GROMACS .gro file of C-alpha atoms in nm:
model
  495
    1MET     CA    1   3.040  -1.481   2.408
    2ARG     CA    2   3.230  -1.454   2.752
    3MET     CA    3   3.304  -1.745   2.989
    4PRO     CA    4   3.345  -1.676   3.377
    5ALA     CA    5   3.662  -1.501   3.469
    6PRO     CA    6   3.926  -1.757   3.576
    7ASP     CA    7   4.014  -1.782   3.923
    8GLU     CA    8   4.396  -1.707   3.924
    9THR     CA    9   4.422  -1.862   4.291
   10LEU     CA   10   4.331  -2.191   4.112
   11ILE     CA   11   4.564  -2.143   3.829
   12ALA     CA   12   4.852  -2.056   4.075
   13ARG     CA   13   4.770  -2.421   4.237
   14LYS     CA   14   4.832  -2.595   3.909
   15ALA     CA   15   5.148  -2.778   4.024
   16GLU     CA   16   4.934  -2.916   4.339
   17ILE     CA   17   4.648  -3.008   4.110
   18LEU     CA   18   4.876  -3.213   3.863
   19ARG     CA   19   5.047  -3.388   4.145
   20ALA     CA   20   4.691  -3.493   4.288
   21LEU     CA   21   4.567  -3.598   3.958
   22LYS     CA   22   4.883  -3.810   3.884
   23ARG     CA   23   4.852  -3.999   4.194
   24ILE     CA   24   4.499  -4.085   4.100
   25VAL     CA   25   4.582  -4.159   3.718
   26PRO     CA   26   4.950  -4.257   3.712
   27GLY     CA   27   5.144  -4.311   3.395
   28GLU     CA   28   5.038  -4.075   3.084
   29GLY     CA   29   4.697  -4.026   3.221
   30VAL     CA   30   4.769  -3.646   3.281
   31VAL     CA   31   4.831  -3.425   2.986
   32ALA     CA   32   4.971  -3.074   3.117
   33GLU     CA   33   5.227  -2.961   2.849
   34PRO     CA   34   5.107  -2.666   2.640
   35ALA     CA   35   5.176  -2.827   2.320
   36GLU     CA   36   4.967  -3.131   2.430
   37LEU     CA   37   4.678  -2.934   2.528
   38VAL     CA   38   4.618  -2.794   2.201
   39PRO     CA   39   4.387  -3.062   2.100
   40PHE     CA   40   4.175  -3.007   2.370
   41GLU     CA   41   4.128  -2.632   2.326
   42SER     CA   42   3.796  -2.650   2.168
   43ASP     CA   43   3.502  -2.890   2.067
   44GLY     CA   44   3.335  -2.894   1.720
   45LEU     CA   45   3.246  -2.519   1.769
   46SER     CA   46   3.589  -2.419   1.679
   47ALA     CA   47   3.530  -2.053   1.674
   48TYR     CA   48   3.589  -2.056   2.051
   49ARG     CA   49   3.888  -2.173   2.214
   50GLN     CA   50   4.055  -2.181   2.556
   51THR     CA   51   4.357  -2.389   2.678
   52PRO     CA   52   4.263  -2.586   2.987
   53LEU     CA   53   4.456  -2.601   3.322
   54ALA     CA   54   4.516  -2.963   3.250
   55VAL     CA   55   4.337  -3.279   3.108
   56VAL     CA   56   4.310  -3.612   3.303
   57LEU     CA   57   4.233  -3.934   3.102
   58PRO     CA   58   4.101  -4.207   3.341
   59ASP     CA   59   4.018  -4.549   3.234
   60THR     CA   60   3.816  -4.690   3.528
   61THR     CA   61   3.510  -4.557   3.692
   62ALA     CA   62   3.686  -4.579   4.039
   63GLN     CA   63   3.946  -4.327   3.908
   64VAL     CA   64   3.639  -4.108   3.757
   65SER     CA   65   3.491  -4.111   4.124
   66GLU     CA   66   3.832  -4.024   4.296
   67ILE     CA   67   3.907  -3.748   4.068
   68LEU     CA   68   3.568  -3.585   4.095
   69ARG     CA   69   3.572  -3.631   4.475
   70TRP     CA   70   3.922  -3.479   4.527
   71CYS     CA   71   3.825  -3.175   4.292
   72GLN     CA   72   3.515  -3.112   4.500
   73ALA     CA   73   3.693  -3.112   4.821
   74ASN     CA   74   3.956  -2.871   4.669
   75GLY     CA   75   3.718  -2.656   4.466
   76VAL     CA   76   3.871  -2.743   4.128
   77LYS     CA   77   3.634  -2.710   3.826
   78VAL     CA   78   3.587  -3.006   3.591
   79VAL     CA   79   3.461  -3.014   3.228
   80PRO     CA   80   3.353  -3.363   3.098
   81ARG     CA   81   3.460  -3.452   2.726
   82GLY     CA   82   3.399  -3.736   2.497
   83ALA     CA   83   3.512  -3.730   2.142
   84GLY     CA   84   3.476  -3.318   2.122
   85THR     CA   85   3.242  -3.317   1.832
   86SER     CA   86   2.986  -3.108   2.021
   87LEU     CA   87   2.892  -2.814   1.792
   88SER     CA   88   2.752  -2.579   2.092
   89GLY     CA   89   3.082  -2.539   2.283
   90GLY     CA   90   2.950  -2.782   2.547
   91ALA     CA   91   3.306  -2.923   2.595
   92LEU     CA   92   3.481  -2.576   2.575
   93PRO     CA   93   3.758  -2.597   2.852
   94LEU     CA   94   3.840  -2.347   3.141
   95ALA     CA   95   4.159  -2.169   3.198
   96ASP     CA   96   4.103  -2.253   3.592
   97GLY     CA   97   3.958  -2.606   3.504
   98VAL     CA   98   4.035  -2.971   3.447
   99VAL     CA   99   3.921  -3.155   3.132
  100LEU     CA  100   3.792  -3.507   3.238
  101GLY     CA  101   3.834  -3.695   2.907
  102LEU     CA  102   3.649  -4.031   2.866
  103SER     CA  103   3.828  -4.146   2.541
  104LYS     CA  104   3.962  -4.468   2.722
  105PHE     CA  105   3.634  -4.577   2.801
  106ASN     CA  106   3.582  -4.749   2.457
  107ARG     CA  107   3.471  -5.120   2.525
  108VAL     CA  108   3.135  -5.289   2.445
  109LEU     CA  109   3.083  -5.450   2.775
  110GLU     CA  110   2.771  -5.678   2.683
  111VAL     CA  111   2.536  -5.748   2.401
  112ASP     CA  112   2.209  -5.889   2.532
  113TYR     CA  113   1.998  -6.005   2.244
  114ALA     CA  114   1.723  -6.157   2.472
  115ASN     CA  115   1.647  -5.806   2.604
  116ARG     CA  116   1.748  -5.644   2.277
  117CYS     CA  117   2.007  -5.405   2.440
  118ALA     CA  118   2.389  -5.336   2.465
  119VAL     CA  119   2.586  -5.229   2.767
  120VAL     CA  120   2.859  -5.002   2.644
  121GLN     CA  121   3.117  -4.740   2.801
  122PRO     CA  122   3.075  -4.388   2.712
  123GLY     CA  123   3.385  -4.358   2.475
  124VAL     CA  124   3.234  -4.608   2.224
  125THR     CA  125   3.138  -4.427   1.897
  126ASN     CA  126   2.767  -4.416   1.800
  127LEU     CA  127   2.854  -4.633   1.489
  128GLY     CA  128   3.065  -4.879   1.681
  129ILE     CA  129   2.751  -4.994   1.860
  130THR     CA  130   2.580  -5.083   1.543
  131ALA     CA  131   2.904  -5.260   1.429
  132ALA     CA  132   2.901  -5.462   1.734
  133VAL     CA  133   2.560  -5.610   1.684
  134GLU     CA  134   2.478  -5.590   1.311
  135ALA     CA  135   2.626  -5.943   1.232
  136ALA     CA  136   2.320  -6.069   1.428
  137GLY     CA  137   2.077  -5.846   1.238
  138PHE     CA  138   2.057  -5.567   1.479
  139TYR     CA  139   2.138  -5.187   1.500
  140TYR     CA  140   2.133  -4.863   1.711
  141ALA     CA  141   1.884  -4.644   1.574
  142PRO     CA  142   2.001  -4.281   1.662
  143ASP     CA  143   2.275  -4.172   1.381
  144PRO     CA  144   2.429  -3.823   1.402
  145SER     CA  145   2.580  -3.711   1.104
  146SER     CA  146   2.936  -3.741   1.316
  147GLN     CA  147   2.835  -4.092   1.411
  148ILE     CA  148   3.165  -4.246   1.278
  149ALA     CA  149   3.341  -4.021   1.547
  150CYS     CA  150   3.103  -3.894   1.815
  151THR     CA  151   3.066  -4.116   2.144
  152ILE     CA  152   2.753  -4.239   2.302
  153GLY     CA  153   2.863  -4.062   2.635
  154GLY     CA  154   2.829  -3.733   2.433
  155ASN     CA  155   2.521  -3.847   2.254
  156VAL     CA  156   2.355  -3.898   2.609
  157ALA     CA  157   2.494  -3.544   2.715
  158GLU     CA  158   2.340  -3.357   2.437
  159ASN     CA  159   2.041  -3.610   2.369
  160SER     CA  160   2.165  -3.648   1.998
  161GLY     CA  161   1.933  -3.726   1.725
  162GLY     CA  162   2.038  -3.808   1.343
  163VAL     CA  163   1.861  -3.872   1.014
  164HIS     CA  164   1.672  -4.180   1.140
  165CYS     CA  165   1.526  -4.041   1.468
  166LEU     CA  166   1.181  -3.954   1.322
  167LYS     CA  167   1.040  -4.294   1.344
  168HIS     CA  168   1.268  -4.442   1.602
  169GLY     CA  169   1.362  -4.151   1.832
  170LEU     CA  170   1.635  -3.969   1.979
  171THR     CA  171   1.904  -4.087   2.225
  172THR     CA  172   1.643  -4.064   2.516
  173ASN     CA  173   1.414  -4.290   2.329
  174ASN     CA  174   1.683  -4.543   2.285
  175LEU     CA  175   1.852  -4.528   2.632
  176LEU     CA  176   1.771  -4.776   2.908
  177GLY     CA  177   2.019  -4.707   3.163
  178CYS     CA  178   2.339  -4.551   3.273
  179GLU     CA  179   2.594  -4.547   3.537
  180LEU     CA  180   2.680  -4.196   3.670
  181VAL     CA  181   2.952  -4.037   3.896
  182LEU     CA  182   2.835  -3.740   4.088
  183MET     CA  183   3.059  -3.439   4.183
  184THR     CA  184   3.100  -3.603   4.526
  185GLY     CA  185   3.242  -3.907   4.381
  186GLU     CA  186   2.925  -4.104   4.451
  187ILE     CA  187   2.843  -4.365   4.195
  188VAL     CA  188   2.481  -4.423   4.096
  189ARG     CA  189   2.291  -4.645   3.854
  190LEU     CA  190   1.971  -4.529   3.694
  191GLY     CA  191   1.741  -4.732   3.489
  192GLY     CA  192   1.876  -5.078   3.360
  193LYS     CA  193   1.784  -5.325   3.113
  194ALA     CA  194   1.415  -5.312   3.179
  195PHE     CA  195   1.173  -5.119   2.952
  196ASP     CA  196   1.121  -4.872   3.234
  197ALA     CA  197   1.224  -4.778   3.566
  198ASP     CA  198   1.015  -4.696   3.890
  199GLY     CA  199   1.028  -4.383   4.068
  200TYR     CA  200   1.139  -4.039   3.923
  201ASP     CA  201   1.266  -4.032   3.573
  202LEU     CA  202   1.627  -3.928   3.669
  203LEU     CA  203   1.731  -4.111   3.357
  204GLY     CA  204   1.541  -3.849   3.153
  205LEU     CA  205   1.696  -3.568   3.367
  206VAL     CA  206   2.040  -3.677   3.307
  207THR     CA  207   1.988  -3.728   2.932
  208GLY     CA  208   2.055  -3.392   2.760
  209SER     CA  209   2.195  -3.252   3.085
  210GLU     CA  210   2.527  -3.134   2.899
  211GLY     CA  211   2.778  -3.253   3.176
  212LEU     CA  212   2.624  -3.017   3.423
  213LEU     CA  213   2.474  -3.304   3.681
  214GLY     CA  214   2.752  -3.583   3.656
  215VAL     CA  215   2.974  -3.780   3.449
  216VAL     CA  216   2.835  -4.093   3.272
  217THR     CA  217   3.054  -4.389   3.272
  218GLU     CA  218   2.842  -4.670   3.151
  219VAL     CA  219   2.526  -4.671   2.907
  220THR     CA  220   2.274  -4.949   2.842
  221VAL     CA  221   2.103  -4.879   2.496
  222ARG     CA  222   1.805  -5.052   2.304
  223ILE     CA  223   1.909  -5.212   2.000
  224LEU     CA  224   1.657  -5.278   1.708
  225PRO     CA  225   1.627  -5.558   1.465
  226LYS     CA  226   1.696  -5.418   1.114
  227PRO     CA  227   1.396  -5.375   0.892
  228GLU     CA  228   1.297  -5.633   0.617
  229MET     CA  229   1.364  -5.366   0.358
  230ALA     CA  230   1.460  -4.979   0.342
  231ARG     CA  231   1.409  -4.782   0.014
  232ALA     CA  232   1.480  -4.422  -0.013
  233LEU     CA  233   1.336  -4.158  -0.247
  234LEU     CA  234   1.514  -3.837  -0.375
  235LEU     CA  235   1.238  -3.556  -0.441
  236GLY     CA  236   1.331  -3.248  -0.604
  237PHE     CA  237   1.156  -2.912  -0.589
  238PRO     CA  238   1.160  -2.591  -0.765
  239SER     CA  239   1.118  -2.407  -0.437
  240VAL     CA  240   1.214  -2.451  -0.071
  241GLU     CA  241   0.868  -2.349   0.010
  242ALA     CA  242   0.711  -2.637  -0.186
  243ALA     CA  243   0.948  -2.906  -0.032
  244GLY     CA  244   0.872  -2.771   0.322
  245ALA     CA  245   0.499  -2.801   0.261
  246THR     CA  246   0.541  -3.144   0.130
  247VAL     CA  247   0.702  -3.258   0.471
  248GLY     CA  248   0.385  -3.156   0.627
  249ASP     CA  249   0.178  -3.332   0.378
  250ILE     CA  250   0.357  -3.662   0.443
  251ILE     CA  251   0.312  -3.637   0.795
  252ALA     CA  252  -0.043  -3.538   0.793
  253ALA     CA  253  -0.120  -3.832   0.575
  254GLY     CA  254  -0.008  -4.057   0.860
  255ILE     CA  255   0.313  -4.174   0.698
  256ILE     CA  256   0.601  -4.187   0.936
  257PRO     CA  257   0.917  -4.246   0.734
  258ALA     CA  258   1.215  -4.373   0.893
  259GLY     CA  259   1.405  -4.049   0.789
  260LEU     CA  260   1.282  -3.735   0.635
  261GLU     CA  261   1.561  -3.477   0.534
  262MET     CA  262   1.583  -3.173   0.334
  263MET     CA  263   1.861  -2.963   0.156
  264ASP     CA  264   1.852  -2.646  -0.010
  265ASN     CA  265   2.024  -2.581  -0.351
  266PRO     CA  266   2.350  -2.468  -0.193
  267ALA     CA  267   2.377  -2.762   0.016
  268ILE     CA  268   2.286  -2.991  -0.271
  269ARG     CA  269   2.532  -2.870  -0.507
  270ALA     CA  270   2.808  -2.891  -0.238
  271ALA     CA  271   2.711  -3.250  -0.145
  272GLU     CA  272   2.687  -3.374  -0.507
  273ALA     CA  273   3.023  -3.228  -0.586
  274PHE     CA  274   3.165  -3.402  -0.271
  275VAL     CA  275   3.012  -3.747  -0.298
  276HIS     CA  276   2.836  -3.777  -0.634
  277ALA     CA  277   2.519  -3.920  -0.498
  278GLY     CA  278   2.310  -3.852  -0.795
  279TYR     CA  279   2.127  -3.537  -0.636
  280PRO     CA  280   1.950  -3.282  -0.877
  281VAL     CA  281   2.172  -2.992  -0.861
  282GLU     CA  282   1.942  -2.765  -1.052
  283ALA     CA  283   1.663  -2.821  -0.775
  284GLU     CA  284   1.617  -2.546  -0.546
  285ALA     CA  285   1.520  -2.812  -0.262
  286LEU     CA  286   1.567  -3.179  -0.219
  287LEU     CA  287   1.376  -3.428   0.011
  288ILE     CA  288   1.519  -3.760   0.105
  289VAL     CA  289   1.260  -3.981   0.231
  290GLU     CA  290   1.328  -4.330   0.357
  291LEU     CA  291   1.075  -4.590   0.423
  292ASP     CA  292   1.134  -4.916   0.598
  293GLY     CA  293   0.938  -5.232   0.690
  294PRO     CA  294   0.794  -5.528   0.466
  295GLU     CA  295   0.864  -5.485   0.108
  296ALA     CA  296   0.487  -5.463   0.016
  297GLU     CA  297   0.447  -5.177   0.279
  298CYS     CA  298   0.741  -4.989   0.155
  299ALA     CA  299   0.617  -5.006  -0.220
  300GLU     CA  300   0.269  -4.886  -0.102
  301LEU     CA  301   0.388  -4.595   0.107
  302ALA     CA  302   0.632  -4.487  -0.169
  303GLY     CA  303   0.363  -4.458  -0.405
  304HIS     CA  304   0.171  -4.226  -0.158
  305VAL     CA  305   0.493  -4.017  -0.095
  306ARG     CA  306   0.548  -3.963  -0.477
  307ALA     CA  307   0.165  -3.857  -0.522
  308LEU     CA  308   0.215  -3.603  -0.245
  309ALA     CA  309   0.538  -3.459  -0.376
  310ALA     CA  310   0.368  -3.446  -0.735
  311GLN     CA  311   0.087  -3.214  -0.597
  312ARG     CA  312   0.348  -2.986  -0.470
  313GLY     CA  313   0.522  -2.955  -0.793
  314ALA     CA  314   0.811  -3.206  -0.751
  315ASP     CA  315   0.998  -3.215  -1.082
  316PHE     CA  316   1.267  -3.481  -1.003
  317VAL     CA  317   1.196  -3.836  -0.856
  318LYS     CA  318   1.435  -4.123  -0.816
  319VAL     CA  319   1.381  -4.447  -0.607
  320SER     CA  320   1.676  -4.626  -0.471
  321ALA     CA  321   1.725  -4.945  -0.681
  322ASP     CA  322   1.916  -5.144  -0.418
  323GLU     CA  323   2.101  -5.116  -0.106
  324ALA     CA  324   2.417  -4.957  -0.234
  325GLU     CA  325   2.202  -4.669  -0.399
  326ARG     CA  326   2.020  -4.607  -0.085
  327LEU     CA  327   2.338  -4.589   0.113
  328SER     CA  328   2.468  -4.337  -0.156
  329PHE     CA  329   2.174  -4.125  -0.105
  330TRP     CA  330   2.239  -4.088   0.267
  331ALA     CA  331   2.626  -4.055   0.211
  332GLY     CA  332   2.563  -3.721   0.031
  333ARG     CA  333   2.353  -3.620   0.322
  334LYS     CA  334   2.573  -3.737   0.612
  335ALA     CA  335   2.868  -3.554   0.427
  336ALA     CA  336   2.692  -3.238   0.388
  337PHE     CA  337   2.871  -3.054   0.657
  338PRO     CA  338   3.218  -3.125   0.542
  339ALA     CA  339   3.110  -3.085   0.190
  340VAL     CA  340   2.982  -2.702   0.274
  341GLY     CA  341   3.322  -2.650   0.413
  342ARG     CA  342   3.478  -2.673   0.065
  343ILE     CA  343   3.271  -2.368  -0.054
  344ALA     CA  344   3.336  -2.126   0.214
  345PRO     CA  345   3.631  -2.063   0.444
  346ASP     CA  346   3.439  -2.113   0.741
  347TYR     CA  347   3.075  -2.204   0.855
  348TYR     CA  348   2.860  -2.162   1.170
  349CYS     CA  349   2.619  -2.456   1.222
  350MET     CA  350   2.299  -2.354   1.381
  351ASP     CA  351   2.056  -2.588   1.551
  352GLY     CA  352   1.691  -2.494   1.626
  353THR     CA  353   1.358  -2.676   1.600
  354ILE     CA  354   1.022  -2.551   1.470
  355PRO     CA  355   0.677  -2.695   1.423
  356ARG     CA  356   0.672  -2.878   1.082
  357GLY     CA  357   0.404  -2.659   0.955
  358LYS     CA  358   0.626  -2.349   0.979
  359LEU     CA  359   0.876  -2.481   0.746
  360PRO     CA  360   0.791  -2.276   0.433
  361GLN     CA  361   0.776  -1.959   0.662
  362VAL     CA  362   1.095  -2.000   0.833
  363LEU     CA  363   1.295  -2.103   0.536
  364THR     CA  364   1.172  -1.794   0.359
  365ARG     CA  365   1.286  -1.553   0.657
  366ILE     CA  366   1.617  -1.733   0.688
  367ASN     CA  367   1.708  -1.632   0.315
  368ASP     CA  368   1.585  -1.282   0.382
  369LEU     CA  369   1.822  -1.266   0.688
  370ALA     CA  370   2.092  -1.396   0.472
  371ARG     CA  371   2.053  -1.101   0.236
  372GLU     CA  372   2.039  -0.867   0.538
  373TYR     CA  373   2.346  -0.985   0.674
  374GLY     CA  374   2.519  -1.024   0.351
  375LEU     CA  375   2.634  -1.401   0.434
  376GLY     CA  376   2.557  -1.703   0.254
  377VAL     CA  377   2.354  -1.993   0.411
  378ALA     CA  378   2.316  -2.357   0.322
  379ASN     CA  379   2.026  -2.541   0.485
  380VAL     CA  380   2.052  -2.888   0.589
  381PHE     CA  381   1.827  -3.036   0.826
  382HIS     CA  382   1.596  -3.304   0.989
  383ALA     CA  383   1.280  -3.188   0.793
  384GLY     CA  384   1.055  -3.463   0.954
  385ASP     CA  385   1.105  -3.330   1.313
  386GLY     CA  386   1.154  -2.978   1.226
  387ASN     CA  387   1.504  -2.971   1.338
  388LEU     CA  388   1.695  -2.700   1.140
  389HIS     CA  389   2.060  -2.688   1.080
  390PRO     CA  390   2.134  -2.368   0.874
  391LEU     CA  391   2.499  -2.342   0.790
  392ILE     CA  392   2.605  -1.995   0.783
  393LEU     CA  393   2.884  -1.926   0.558
  394TYR     CA  394   3.174  -1.674   0.650
  395ASP     CA  395   3.508  -1.597   0.661
  396ALA     CA  396   3.690  -1.575   0.996
  397GLU     CA  397   3.998  -1.376   0.839
  398LYS     CA  398   3.749  -1.085   0.733
  399PRO     CA  399   3.705  -0.841   1.027
  400GLY     CA  400   3.353  -0.855   1.173
  401GLU     CA  401   3.226  -1.155   0.975
  402LEU     CA  402   3.239  -1.395   1.267
  403GLU     CA  403   3.022  -1.139   1.462
  404ARG     CA  404   2.767  -1.119   1.183
  405ALA     CA  405   2.745  -1.473   1.165
  406GLU     CA  406   2.667  -1.490   1.529
  407ALA     CA  407   2.421  -1.222   1.505
  408PHE     CA  408   2.259  -1.407   1.218
  409GLY     CA  409   2.240  -1.726   1.411
  410ALA     CA  410   2.116  -1.555   1.702
  411ASP     CA  411   1.839  -1.418   1.478
  412ILE     CA  412   1.748  -1.746   1.339
  413LEU     CA  413   1.706  -1.925   1.684
  414LYS     CA  414   1.493  -1.632   1.801
  415LEU     CA  415   1.273  -1.676   1.499
  416CYS     CA  416   1.240  -2.069   1.585
  417VAL     CA  417   1.115  -1.958   1.941
  418ALA     CA  418   0.888  -1.717   1.799
  419VAL     CA  419   0.701  -1.949   1.570
  420GLY     CA  420   0.653  -2.190   1.848
  421GLY     CA  421   0.986  -2.389   1.860
  422VAL     CA  422   1.276  -2.436   2.076
  423LEU     CA  423   1.645  -2.319   2.093
  424THR     CA  424   1.795  -2.655   2.010
  425GLY     CA  425   1.720  -3.007   1.881
  426GLU     CA  426   2.017  -3.197   1.937
  427HIS     CA  427   2.338  -3.005   1.954
  428GLY     CA  428   2.254  -2.858   2.317
  429VAL     CA  429   2.302  -2.513   2.457
  430GLY     CA  430   2.650  -2.516   2.544
  431VAL     CA  431   2.785  -2.164   2.522
  432GLU     CA  432   2.650  -2.109   2.192
  433LYS     CA  433   2.294  -2.049   2.282
  434ARG     CA  434   2.358  -1.979   2.654
  435ASP     CA  435   2.289  -1.608   2.640
  436LEU     CA  436   1.974  -1.680   2.435
  437MET     CA  437   1.795  -1.899   2.713
  438GLY     CA  438   1.595  -1.587   2.817
  439GLU     CA  439   1.436  -1.585   2.490
  440MET     CA  440   1.255  -1.904   2.587
  441PHE     CA  441   1.255  -1.896   2.949
  442ASP     CA  442   1.174  -1.632   3.207
  443ALA     CA  443   1.366  -1.564   3.543
  444THR     CA  444   1.157  -1.816   3.730
  445ASP     CA  445   1.202  -2.112   3.479
  446LEU     CA  446   1.580  -2.056   3.467
  447ALA     CA  447   1.594  -2.057   3.868
  448CYS     CA  448   1.397  -2.379   3.871
  449GLN     CA  449   1.644  -2.524   3.624
  450GLN     CA  450   1.931  -2.419   3.830
  451ARG     CA  451   1.799  -2.552   4.151
  452VAL     CA  452   1.809  -2.909   3.977
  453LYS     CA  453   2.194  -2.820   3.906
  454CYS     CA  454   2.235  -2.737   4.277
  455ALA     CA  455   2.074  -3.057   4.383
  456PHE     CA  456   2.335  -3.265   4.203
  457ASP     CA  457   2.634  -3.003   4.194
  458PRO     CA  458   2.610  -2.775   4.494
  459GLY     CA  459   2.952  -2.629   4.448
  460LEU     CA  460   2.887  -2.559   4.074
  461LEU     CA  461   3.224  -2.724   3.983
  462LEU     CA  462   3.086  -2.934   3.690
  463ASN     CA  463   3.106  -2.765   3.348
  464PRO     CA  464   3.050  -2.403   3.494
  465GLY     CA  465   2.979  -2.115   3.231
  466LYS     CA  466   2.742  -2.346   3.006
  467VAL     CA  467   2.364  -2.348   2.956
  468PHE     CA  468   2.282  -2.068   3.212
  469PRO     CA  469   2.327  -1.704   3.109
  470THR     CA  470   2.378  -1.592   3.470
  471LEU     CA  471   2.471  -1.896   3.711
  472HIS     CA  472   2.350  -1.781   4.075
  473ARG     CA  473   2.527  -1.945   4.364
  474CYS     CA  474   2.303  -2.221   4.514
  475ALA     CA  475   2.258  -2.028   4.851
  476GLU     CA  476   2.112  -1.739   4.665
  477LEU     CA  477   1.859  -1.947   4.481
  478GLY     CA  478   1.751  -2.066   4.828
  479ARG     CA  479   1.740  -1.739   5.005
  480MET     CA  480   1.440  -1.635   5.171
  481HIS     CA  481   1.308  -1.254   5.104
  482VAL     CA  482   1.222  -1.055   5.400
  483LYS     CA  483   1.032  -0.714   5.368
  484GLY     CA  484   0.949  -0.498   5.647
  485GLY     CA  485   1.107  -0.751   5.894
  486LYS     CA  486   0.878  -1.022   5.796
  487LEU     CA  487   0.910  -1.328   5.579
  488ALA     CA  488   0.624  -1.367   5.296
  489PHE     CA  489   0.345  -1.590   5.380
  490PRO     CA  490   0.427  -1.633   5.756
  491GLU     CA  491   0.144  -1.887   5.774
  492LEU     CA  492   0.322  -2.155   5.573
  493PRO     CA  493   0.543  -2.413   5.749
  494ARG     CA  494   0.913  -2.369   5.703
  495PHE     CA  495   1.132  -2.662   5.673
   0.00000   0.00000   0.00000
């Protein structure tokens, strides 16, 4: 993975850039000492590191606006950063760029129960939104495994999901509005408290745009009333193929669980040793199925799920007896990533999405690839919506293992696309999948996407080096091709 070559003239202007930033954000709002920059060298994809030119930590939208306006006028690159939990390198800094951190934007501004929404700053944690409303019987549905640390601004940038997104949707399905600062410094509002806004769906465009279009400084999210009951089932299977087939059976039967997760044996063993949730460590695969709603409905659906699992040979069934046990089932799943970190020096977390019906085929092929590359793999993923998270186990201290892990991961993502899926489900493209975009999009597709980038950021200063394998200058994308001294289609009007 390569980033754009740093601009030495920008690096030489560091003192000037720091003076300008300190005028905008006085006090301790600018970080520039080498030791203080270390925490900002990477995000959750820690295999890639780069020391930024500087970090600026504003605490008002006006300061964000002034920072971006000055950076555009002076040709300075900007990398927006939330909590830094991104697993795709989306917040990887640039040696010749400024990191714009939003950690000080950490307040819940308003809770509007009448309209079932909350207005929060982007530095509020995902779980912090639920904490602000749970006393009134509400919660925020999207729940990434990192929800205790990840922030809502980053969730918007990556369109984050979570274990309960099968029924209640991803970030985009629970986002009502946002305040966005463009690279020009202009402050715009998209959406609001209403269910939907008129005109173009610019809010949908910004969601998942990975910090390439603007910097989010305020977010309005939908909050939901807690269901009357939630019941979770643990279903153990003798093979991953049987568990994968059961996922398709459940959805085909018209049952939409609140959550439907799958773990294979290495992940089961690691999570059980870490959390002691009562997982069947001899099972080759485990499904966690959560049903919510009225008590009678949960009981009825649980019976159907058990019957479907039995038809596929499930040899372990456990239903949560109370709320504490239900939460313990989920504690193991949410701790699976750190738990796997105990069984290997390093792991590389992948993120691709496939049609549910392809689960057995894809899981079998992933295990074949593990043998071919000589590396371990633990599978933990959102089975209900086909969002895979294979954890490739490796040791960065052993020469060549990181490169093998990267190649293994690339083959998994190519496999996802080949079976009708996509490169990412919720982690984004960042730098991790950037050079694989050509597997899914042709040159025309990518050029159209880059034109959108140019409409928001014509100077290509916001988060450059991410998402697009080859970033063309905006003037190049709009260039008219002349052949034999004539433009193509001369009869068409030119504007």
